[in-house]
Amino acid sequence: MNDILTDVLVIGSGMGGLTAALKLQQKGKKVMIVEQHSIPGGYCTNFKRKGFTFDSSIQRLPGCLPGGTIGDILNDLKIDTNDLFVELPELYTWKNSNISVLIEPDLKNFIHNISNAFPNEEKNIKKYFNRYVPLMKFMNAWARSTVLGKIILMLTKTKSLIDLLLHMNKTVKQVFKRYFIDDNVKDVLYSLAYFGLPAEKMSFCIYLAGSMPLLIEGAHYPKGGS
C-alpha cells in the first residue's frame, strides 16, 4: 500500500502536467499522474488516418532552443534539445481575396510585411508593438522569476506592472479595437494564436503570452511530429 502513496497528484498529462510532474520528481517528490486518455501528451500528440499523420494541435512552438522560453524550461529539466526541433523560417501565408501577408517568425520582418500590406495602419501597427513587446517580456520575466525576482521586477518595472494590471480583464477584441480600424489587420494578428476562442472571449494577456514569443524567439517544430 505504501508503494502507491504520493506527495503530489497531477491531473492531466499534457505539456503542463508532464513538465510539473517531472520537475517535482527531480525535487524528490513522489508524483502520480492521472490521465483520462489512452496516451499522454494532451494537445502535444498526433494520430493517423488513411496513411497520413496529423498533429492534434501543435503546429509550431516558440523559443525551443537554449535562451528561448521552452528551450530554457527543457534545459532546466535536463532534457537535451540539440536534435529535438526543426527551425521554421516561415509560418504560413495569410490571404483574403485582395491581400496576401507572409507570416515570418521574426518581429522585424513581421512588422515590415504587415505594414506593407496595410500601409494606412502602419503607424498603429508600430504603436501596438512598441507597447506590447515590453509587456510580453515583463510577463515572461515574471513567470520565470522567484519571489525575490518578482519583488525586484515590481520595483524596477513599475510601468510594465501597471500595464499588466490594466490588461488583466481585457479581451483581444477590446485591445485591437483601440489600435486598428481595418478588420483584416486584426485577423492577421489574431491568426498567430490558436486557442479555440473568438477574439471577443479571448484573454488578451494569454493571447500575448502565446503569440508574441513566436515573433521574438523564433518558431520550431518537433522532429517526427508533436
PDB file of C-alpha atoms in Angstrom:
ATOM      1  CA  MET A   1       0.000   0.000   0.000  1.00  0.00           C
ATOM      2  CA  ASN A   2       2.840   2.399   0.771  1.00  0.00           C
ATOM      3  CA  ASP A   3       4.122   1.990  -2.789  1.00  0.00           C
ATOM      4  CA  ILE A   4       1.180   3.957  -4.234  1.00  0.00           C
ATOM      5  CA  LEU A   5       1.325   6.819  -1.741  1.00  0.00           C
ATOM      6  CA  THR A   6       2.287  10.095  -3.417  1.00  0.00           C
ATOM      7  CA  ASP A   7       3.261  13.582  -2.388  1.00  0.00           C
ATOM      8  CA  VAL A   8       1.592  15.212  -5.377  1.00  0.00           C
ATOM      9  CA  LEU A   9      -1.260  14.193  -7.676  1.00  0.00           C
ATOM     10  CA  VAL A  10      -1.139  15.725 -11.171  1.00  0.00           C
ATOM     11  CA  ILE A  11      -4.406  15.603 -13.105  1.00  0.00           C
ATOM     12  CA  GLY A  12      -3.776  15.589 -16.844  1.00  0.00           C
ATOM     13  CA  SER A  13      -0.649  14.568 -18.758  1.00  0.00           C
ATOM     14  CA  GLY A  14      -0.472  17.468 -21.166  1.00  0.00           C
ATOM     15  CA  MET A  15       2.634  19.583 -21.600  1.00  0.00           C
ATOM     16  CA  GLY A  16       1.973  21.498 -18.376  1.00  0.00           C
ATOM     17  CA  GLY A  17       1.182  18.409 -16.327  1.00  0.00           C
ATOM     18  CA  LEU A  18       4.191  16.453 -17.566  1.00  0.00           C
ATOM     19  CA  THR A  19       6.522  19.406 -17.002  1.00  0.00           C
ATOM     20  CA  ALA A  20       5.241  19.977 -13.482  1.00  0.00           C
ATOM     21  CA  ALA A  21       5.418  16.259 -12.651  1.00  0.00           C
ATOM     22  CA  LEU A  22       8.985  15.886 -13.924  1.00  0.00           C
ATOM     23  CA  LYS A  23      10.129  18.995 -12.055  1.00  0.00           C
ATOM     24  CA  LEU A  24       8.552  17.755  -8.831  1.00  0.00           C
ATOM     25  CA  GLN A  25      10.072  14.299  -9.290  1.00  0.00           C
ATOM     26  CA  GLN A  26      13.523  15.852  -9.755  1.00  0.00           C
ATOM     27  CA  LYS A  27      12.946  17.667  -6.475  1.00  0.00           C
ATOM     28  CA  GLY A  28      12.485  14.296  -4.762  1.00  0.00           C
ATOM     29  CA  LYS A  29       8.687  14.197  -4.676  1.00  0.00           C
ATOM     30  CA  LYS A  30       6.610  11.102  -5.361  1.00  0.00           C
ATOM     31  CA  VAL A  31       4.241  12.050  -8.170  1.00  0.00           C
ATOM     32  CA  MET A  32       1.208  10.321  -9.640  1.00  0.00           C
ATOM     33  CA  ILE A  33      -0.211  11.499 -12.983  1.00  0.00           C
ATOM     34  CA  VAL A  34      -3.854  10.767 -13.788  1.00  0.00           C
ATOM     35  CA  GLU A  35      -4.924  10.929 -17.437  1.00  0.00           C
ATOM     36  CA  GLN A  36      -8.318  10.110 -18.985  1.00  0.00           C
ATOM     37  CA  HIS A  37      -6.920   9.499 -22.480  1.00  0.00           C
ATOM     38  CA  SER A  38      -5.190   6.267 -23.525  1.00  0.00           C
ATOM     39  CA  ILE A  39      -1.944   8.145 -24.279  1.00  0.00           C
ATOM     40  CA  PRO A  40      -0.116  11.033 -22.580  1.00  0.00           C
ATOM     41  CA  GLY A  41       0.678  14.367 -24.197  1.00  0.00           C
ATOM     42  CA  GLY A  42      -2.570  16.324 -24.287  1.00  0.00           C
ATOM     43  CA  TYR A  43      -2.514  18.638 -27.303  1.00  0.00           C
ATOM     44  CA  CYS A  44       1.076  17.557 -27.954  1.00  0.00           C
ATOM     45  CA  THR A  45       0.176  14.265 -29.671  1.00  0.00           C
ATOM     46  CA  ASN A  46      -0.647  13.057 -33.176  1.00  0.00           C
ATOM     47  CA  PHE A  47      -2.798  10.419 -34.828  1.00  0.00           C
ATOM     48  CA  LYS A  48      -3.002   8.591 -38.151  1.00  0.00           C
ATOM     49  CA  ARG A  49      -5.823   8.408 -40.685  1.00  0.00           C
ATOM     50  CA  LYS A  50      -5.602   6.568 -44.014  1.00  0.00           C
ATOM     51  CA  GLY A  51      -1.816   6.623 -44.071  1.00  0.00           C
ATOM     52  CA  PHE A  52      -1.490  10.284 -43.071  1.00  0.00           C
ATOM     53  CA  THR A  53      -0.246  11.587 -39.728  1.00  0.00           C
ATOM     54  CA  PHE A  54      -1.996  14.588 -38.175  1.00  0.00           C
ATOM     55  CA  ASP A  55      -0.939  16.668 -35.198  1.00  0.00           C
ATOM     56  CA  SER A  56      -3.713  17.089 -32.663  1.00  0.00           C
ATOM     57  CA  SER A  57      -2.873  20.759 -32.186  1.00  0.00           C
ATOM     58  CA  ILE A  58       0.784  21.760 -32.189  1.00  0.00           C
ATOM     59  CA  GLN A  59       1.804  23.400 -35.456  1.00  0.00           C
ATOM     60  CA  ARG A  60       4.748  25.364 -34.093  1.00  0.00           C
ATOM     61  CA  LEU A  61       6.352  26.202 -30.772  1.00  0.00           C
ATOM     62  CA  PRO A  62       8.225  29.370 -29.797  1.00  0.00           C
ATOM     63  CA  GLY A  63      11.739  29.576 -28.394  1.00  0.00           C
ATOM     64  CA  CYS A  64      12.679  25.898 -28.286  1.00  0.00           C
ATOM     65  CA  LEU A  65      16.441  26.455 -28.440  1.00  0.00           C
ATOM     66  CA  PRO A  66      18.625  27.485 -25.466  1.00  0.00           C
ATOM     67  CA  GLY A  67      17.739  31.025 -24.433  1.00  0.00           C
ATOM     68  CA  GLY A  68      14.111  30.657 -25.508  1.00  0.00           C
ATOM     69  CA  THR A  69      11.175  30.154 -23.177  1.00  0.00           C
ATOM     70  CA  ILE A  70      10.586  26.471 -23.933  1.00  0.00           C
ATOM     71  CA  GLY A  71      14.286  25.813 -24.504  1.00  0.00           C
ATOM     72  CA  ASP A  72      15.139  27.092 -21.037  1.00  0.00           C
ATOM     73  CA  ILE A  73      12.378  25.007 -19.456  1.00  0.00           C
ATOM     74  CA  LEU A  74      13.665  21.851 -21.169  1.00  0.00           C
ATOM     75  CA  ASN A  75      17.232  22.725 -20.193  1.00  0.00           C
ATOM     76  CA  ASP A  76      16.120  23.165 -16.579  1.00  0.00           C
ATOM     77  CA  LEU A  77      14.549  19.700 -16.780  1.00  0.00           C
ATOM     78  CA  LYS A  78      17.897  18.374 -18.044  1.00  0.00           C
ATOM     79  CA  ILE A  79      16.498  17.481 -21.468  1.00  0.00           C
ATOM     80  CA  ASP A  80      18.912  17.790 -24.400  1.00  0.00           C
ATOM     81  CA  THR A  81      17.265  19.906 -27.135  1.00  0.00           C
ATOM     82  CA  ASN A  82      20.075  19.663 -29.710  1.00  0.00           C
ATOM     83  CA  ASP A  83      18.248  17.276 -32.034  1.00  0.00           C
ATOM     84  CA  LEU A  84      14.614  17.681 -30.975  1.00  0.00           C
ATOM     85  CA  PHE A  85      13.388  20.519 -33.171  1.00  0.00           C
ATOM     86  CA  VAL A  86      13.390  21.913 -36.690  1.00  0.00           C
ATOM     87  CA  GLU A  87      13.563  25.714 -37.014  1.00  0.00           C
ATOM     88  CA  LEU A  88      10.798  27.195 -39.183  1.00  0.00           C
ATOM     89  CA  PRO A  89      11.856  30.095 -41.463  1.00  0.00           C
ATOM     90  CA  GLU A  90       8.203  30.809 -42.302  1.00  0.00           C
ATOM     91  CA  LEU A  91       4.917  30.058 -40.572  1.00  0.00           C
ATOM     92  CA  TYR A  92       2.195  30.498 -43.206  1.00  0.00           C
ATOM     93  CA  THR A  93       0.672  32.997 -45.612  1.00  0.00           C
ATOM     94  CA  TRP A  94      -2.455  34.875 -44.571  1.00  0.00           C
ATOM     95  CA  LYS A  95      -4.747  35.610 -47.512  1.00  0.00           C
ATOM     96  CA  ASN A  96      -8.076  37.076 -48.412  1.00  0.00           C
ATOM     97  CA  SER A  97      -9.432  37.970 -51.848  1.00  0.00           C
ATOM     98  CA  ASN A  98      -7.167  41.010 -52.307  1.00  0.00           C
ATOM     99  CA  ILE A  99      -4.322  40.795 -49.790  1.00  0.00           C
ATOM    100  CA  SER A 100      -1.545  38.311 -49.032  1.00  0.00           C
ATOM    101  CA  VAL A 101       0.753  38.552 -45.999  1.00  0.00           C
ATOM    102  CA  LEU A 102       3.729  36.250 -45.419  1.00  0.00           C
ATOM    103  CA  ILE A 103       3.916  35.447 -41.701  1.00  0.00           C
ATOM    104  CA  GLU A 104       7.529  35.016 -40.598  1.00  0.00           C
ATOM    105  CA  PRO A 105       8.703  34.181 -37.055  1.00  0.00           C
ATOM    106  CA  ASP A 106      10.763  37.360 -36.892  1.00  0.00           C
ATOM    107  CA  LEU A 107       9.421  40.563 -35.324  1.00  0.00           C
ATOM    108  CA  LYS A 108      11.126  42.996 -37.708  1.00  0.00           C
ATOM    109  CA  ASN A 109      10.061  41.063 -40.818  1.00  0.00           C
ATOM    110  CA  PHE A 110       6.540  40.550 -39.496  1.00  0.00           C
ATOM    111  CA  ILE A 111       6.044  44.273 -38.861  1.00  0.00           C
ATOM    112  CA  HIS A 112       7.506  45.056 -42.285  1.00  0.00           C
ATOM    113  CA  ASN A 113       5.237  42.577 -44.088  1.00  0.00           C
ATOM    114  CA  ILE A 114       2.025  43.556 -42.346  1.00  0.00           C
ATOM    115  CA  SER A 115       2.791  47.276 -42.695  1.00  0.00           C
ATOM    116  CA  ASN A 116       3.359  46.862 -46.446  1.00  0.00           C
ATOM    117  CA  ALA A 117       0.062  45.025 -46.754  1.00  0.00           C
ATOM    118  CA  PHE A 118      -1.832  47.665 -44.774  1.00  0.00           C
ATOM    119  CA  PRO A 119       0.006  50.990 -45.224  1.00  0.00           C
ATOM    120  CA  ASN A 120      -2.875  53.001 -43.760  1.00  0.00           C
ATOM    121  CA  GLU A 121      -2.381  51.123 -40.471  1.00  0.00           C
ATOM    122  CA  GLU A 122       1.432  51.287 -40.353  1.00  0.00           C
ATOM    123  CA  LYS A 123       1.588  53.868 -37.533  1.00  0.00           C
ATOM    124  CA  ASN A 124      -0.949  51.909 -35.475  1.00  0.00           C
ATOM    125  CA  ILE A 125       0.937  48.645 -36.044  1.00  0.00           C
ATOM    126  CA  LYS A 126       4.204  50.149 -34.808  1.00  0.00           C
ATOM    127  CA  LYS A 127       2.442  51.815 -31.881  1.00  0.00           C
ATOM    128  CA  TYR A 128       0.880  48.463 -30.916  1.00  0.00           C
ATOM    129  CA  PHE A 129       4.183  46.565 -30.938  1.00  0.00           C
ATOM    130  CA  ASN A 130       6.081  49.366 -29.189  1.00  0.00           C
ATOM    131  CA  ARG A 131       3.687  48.985 -26.285  1.00  0.00           C
ATOM    132  CA  TYR A 132       3.107  45.252 -26.110  1.00  0.00           C
ATOM    133  CA  VAL A 133       6.549  43.781 -26.784  1.00  0.00           C
ATOM    134  CA  PRO A 134       7.782  45.210 -23.435  1.00  0.00           C
ATOM    135  CA  LEU A 135       4.628  43.928 -21.725  1.00  0.00           C
ATOM    136  CA  MET A 136       5.148  40.413 -23.087  1.00  0.00           C
ATOM    137  CA  LYS A 137       8.796  40.446 -21.954  1.00  0.00           C
ATOM    138  CA  PHE A 138       7.697  41.580 -18.487  1.00  0.00           C
ATOM    139  CA  MET A 139       5.106  38.787 -18.286  1.00  0.00           C
ATOM    140  CA  ASN A 140       7.739  36.273 -19.369  1.00  0.00           C
ATOM    141  CA  ALA A 141      10.220  37.510 -16.776  1.00  0.00           C
ATOM    142  CA  TRP A 142       7.530  37.498 -14.073  1.00  0.00           C
ATOM    143  CA  ALA A 143       6.522  33.909 -14.818  1.00  0.00           C
ATOM    144  CA  ARG A 144      10.138  32.729 -14.616  1.00  0.00           C
ATOM    145  CA  SER A 145      11.133  34.706 -11.504  1.00  0.00           C
ATOM    146  CA  THR A 146      11.444  33.644  -7.892  1.00  0.00           C
ATOM    147  CA  VAL A 147       9.622  35.561  -5.156  1.00  0.00           C
ATOM    148  CA  LEU A 148      12.657  37.806  -4.768  1.00  0.00           C
ATOM    149  CA  GLY A 149      12.813  38.274  -8.519  1.00  0.00           C
ATOM    150  CA  LYS A 150       9.172  39.334  -8.607  1.00  0.00           C
ATOM    151  CA  ILE A 151       9.806  41.922  -5.896  1.00  0.00           C
ATOM    152  CA  ILE A 152      12.717  43.313  -7.910  1.00  0.00           C
ATOM    153  CA  LEU A 153      10.530  43.444 -11.037  1.00  0.00           C
ATOM    154  CA  MET A 154       7.805  45.316  -9.161  1.00  0.00           C
ATOM    155  CA  LEU A 155      10.351  47.910  -8.064  1.00  0.00           C
ATOM    156  CA  THR A 156      12.230  48.269 -11.350  1.00  0.00           C
ATOM    157  CA  LYS A 157       9.482  47.687 -13.939  1.00  0.00           C
ATOM    158  CA  THR A 158       6.599  49.553 -12.333  1.00  0.00           C
ATOM    159  CA  LYS A 159       5.271  50.848 -15.652  1.00  0.00           C
ATOM    160  CA  SER A 160       5.028  47.329 -17.091  1.00  0.00           C
ATOM    161  CA  LEU A 161       3.415  46.039 -13.893  1.00  0.00           C
ATOM    162  CA  ILE A 162       0.738  48.727 -14.097  1.00  0.00           C
ATOM    163  CA  ASP A 163       0.240  47.928 -17.784  1.00  0.00           C
ATOM    164  CA  LEU A 164      -0.247  44.255 -16.923  1.00  0.00           C
ATOM    165  CA  LEU A 165      -2.826  45.086 -14.247  1.00  0.00           C
ATOM    166  CA  LEU A 166      -4.687  47.333 -16.707  1.00  0.00           C
ATOM    167  CA  HIS A 167      -4.964  44.450 -19.185  1.00  0.00           C
ATOM    168  CA  MET A 168      -5.797  41.585 -16.837  1.00  0.00           C
ATOM    169  CA  ASN A 169      -9.503  41.642 -17.718  1.00  0.00           C
ATOM    170  CA  LYS A 170      -9.223  42.850 -21.305  1.00  0.00           C
ATOM    171  CA  THR A 171     -10.132  40.694 -24.300  1.00  0.00           C
ATOM    172  CA  VAL A 172      -8.242  40.626 -27.585  1.00  0.00           C
ATOM    173  CA  LYS A 173     -11.151  42.363 -29.306  1.00  0.00           C
ATOM    174  CA  GLN A 174     -11.150  45.215 -26.791  1.00  0.00           C
ATOM    175  CA  VAL A 175      -7.424  45.888 -27.233  1.00  0.00           C
ATOM    176  CA  PHE A 176      -7.406  45.543 -31.030  1.00  0.00           C
ATOM    177  CA  LYS A 177     -10.347  47.937 -31.268  1.00  0.00           C
ATOM    178  CA  ARG A 178      -8.270  50.664 -29.592  1.00  0.00           C
ATOM    179  CA  TYR A 179      -5.481  50.378 -32.160  1.00  0.00           C
ATOM    180  CA  PHE A 180      -6.817  49.245 -35.519  1.00  0.00           C
ATOM    181  CA  ILE A 181      -9.583  50.254 -37.920  1.00  0.00           C
ATOM    182  CA  ASP A 182      -9.066  47.607 -40.598  1.00  0.00           C
ATOM    183  CA  ASP A 183     -10.526  44.264 -39.526  1.00  0.00           C
ATOM    184  CA  ASN A 184      -8.021  42.473 -41.766  1.00  0.00           C
ATOM    185  CA  VAL A 185      -5.145  43.708 -39.599  1.00  0.00           C
ATOM    186  CA  LYS A 186      -6.915  42.291 -36.556  1.00  0.00           C
ATOM    187  CA  ASP A 187      -7.389  38.972 -38.351  1.00  0.00           C
ATOM    188  CA  VAL A 188      -3.709  38.752 -39.298  1.00  0.00           C
ATOM    189  CA  LEU A 189      -2.618  39.415 -35.724  1.00  0.00           C
ATOM    190  CA  TYR A 190      -5.131  37.014 -34.230  1.00  0.00           C
ATOM    191  CA  SER A 191      -4.106  34.282 -36.662  1.00  0.00           C
ATOM    192  CA  LEU A 192      -0.881  33.953 -34.638  1.00  0.00           C
ATOM    193  CA  ALA A 193      -2.917  32.358 -31.840  1.00  0.00           C
ATOM    194  CA  TYR A 194      -4.912  29.133 -31.995  1.00  0.00           C
ATOM    195  CA  PHE A 195      -6.641  28.940 -28.644  1.00  0.00           C
ATOM    196  CA  GLY A 196     -10.065  27.975 -29.945  1.00  0.00           C
ATOM    197  CA  LEU A 197     -11.881  31.102 -28.773  1.00  0.00           C
ATOM    198  CA  PRO A 198     -13.175  34.116 -30.707  1.00  0.00           C
ATOM    199  CA  ALA A 199     -11.379  37.406 -30.088  1.00  0.00           C
ATOM    200  CA  GLU A 200     -14.268  38.772 -28.026  1.00  0.00           C
ATOM    201  CA  LYS A 201     -13.827  35.956 -25.489  1.00  0.00           C
ATOM    202  CA  MET A 202     -10.049  35.522 -25.554  1.00  0.00           C
ATOM    203  CA  SER A 203      -7.947  36.979 -22.741  1.00  0.00           C
ATOM    204  CA  PHE A 204      -5.506  39.476 -24.245  1.00  0.00           C
ATOM    205  CA  CYS A 205      -2.765  38.570 -21.772  1.00  0.00           C
ATOM    206  CA  ILE A 206      -2.976  34.871 -22.619  1.00  0.00           C
ATOM    207  CA  TYR A 207      -3.036  35.703 -26.330  1.00  0.00           C
ATOM    208  CA  LEU A 208       0.017  37.924 -25.908  1.00  0.00           C
ATOM    209  CA  ALA A 209       1.948  35.256 -23.992  1.00  0.00           C
ATOM    210  CA  GLY A 210       1.102  32.623 -26.590  1.00  0.00           C
ATOM    211  CA  SER A 211       1.658  34.581 -29.802  1.00  0.00           C
ATOM    212  CA  MET A 212       4.341  37.241 -29.315  1.00  0.00           C
ATOM    213  CA  PRO A 213       7.197  34.797 -28.472  1.00  0.00           C
ATOM    214  CA  LEU A 214       6.833  33.319 -31.973  1.00  0.00           C
ATOM    215  CA  LEU A 215       7.947  36.683 -33.362  1.00  0.00           C
ATOM    216  CA  ILE A 216      10.708  37.305 -30.820  1.00  0.00           C
ATOM    217  CA  GLU A 217      12.160  33.865 -30.043  1.00  0.00           C
ATOM    218  CA  GLY A 218      11.575  32.138 -33.379  1.00  0.00           C
ATOM    219  CA  ALA A 219       9.386  29.150 -34.207  1.00  0.00           C
ATOM    220  CA  HIS A 220      10.201  25.447 -34.141  1.00  0.00           C
ATOM    221  CA  TYR A 221       8.549  22.132 -34.912  1.00  0.00           C
ATOM    222  CA  PRO A 222       9.264  18.847 -33.100  1.00  0.00           C
ATOM    223  CA  LYS A 223      11.066  16.348 -35.315  1.00  0.00           C
ATOM    224  CA  GLY A 224       8.766  13.442 -36.021  1.00  0.00           C
ATOM    225  CA  GLY A 225       5.641  15.363 -35.065  1.00  0.00           C
ATOM    226  CA  SER A 226       4.167  16.594 -31.830  1.00  0.00           C
TER     227      SER A 226
END
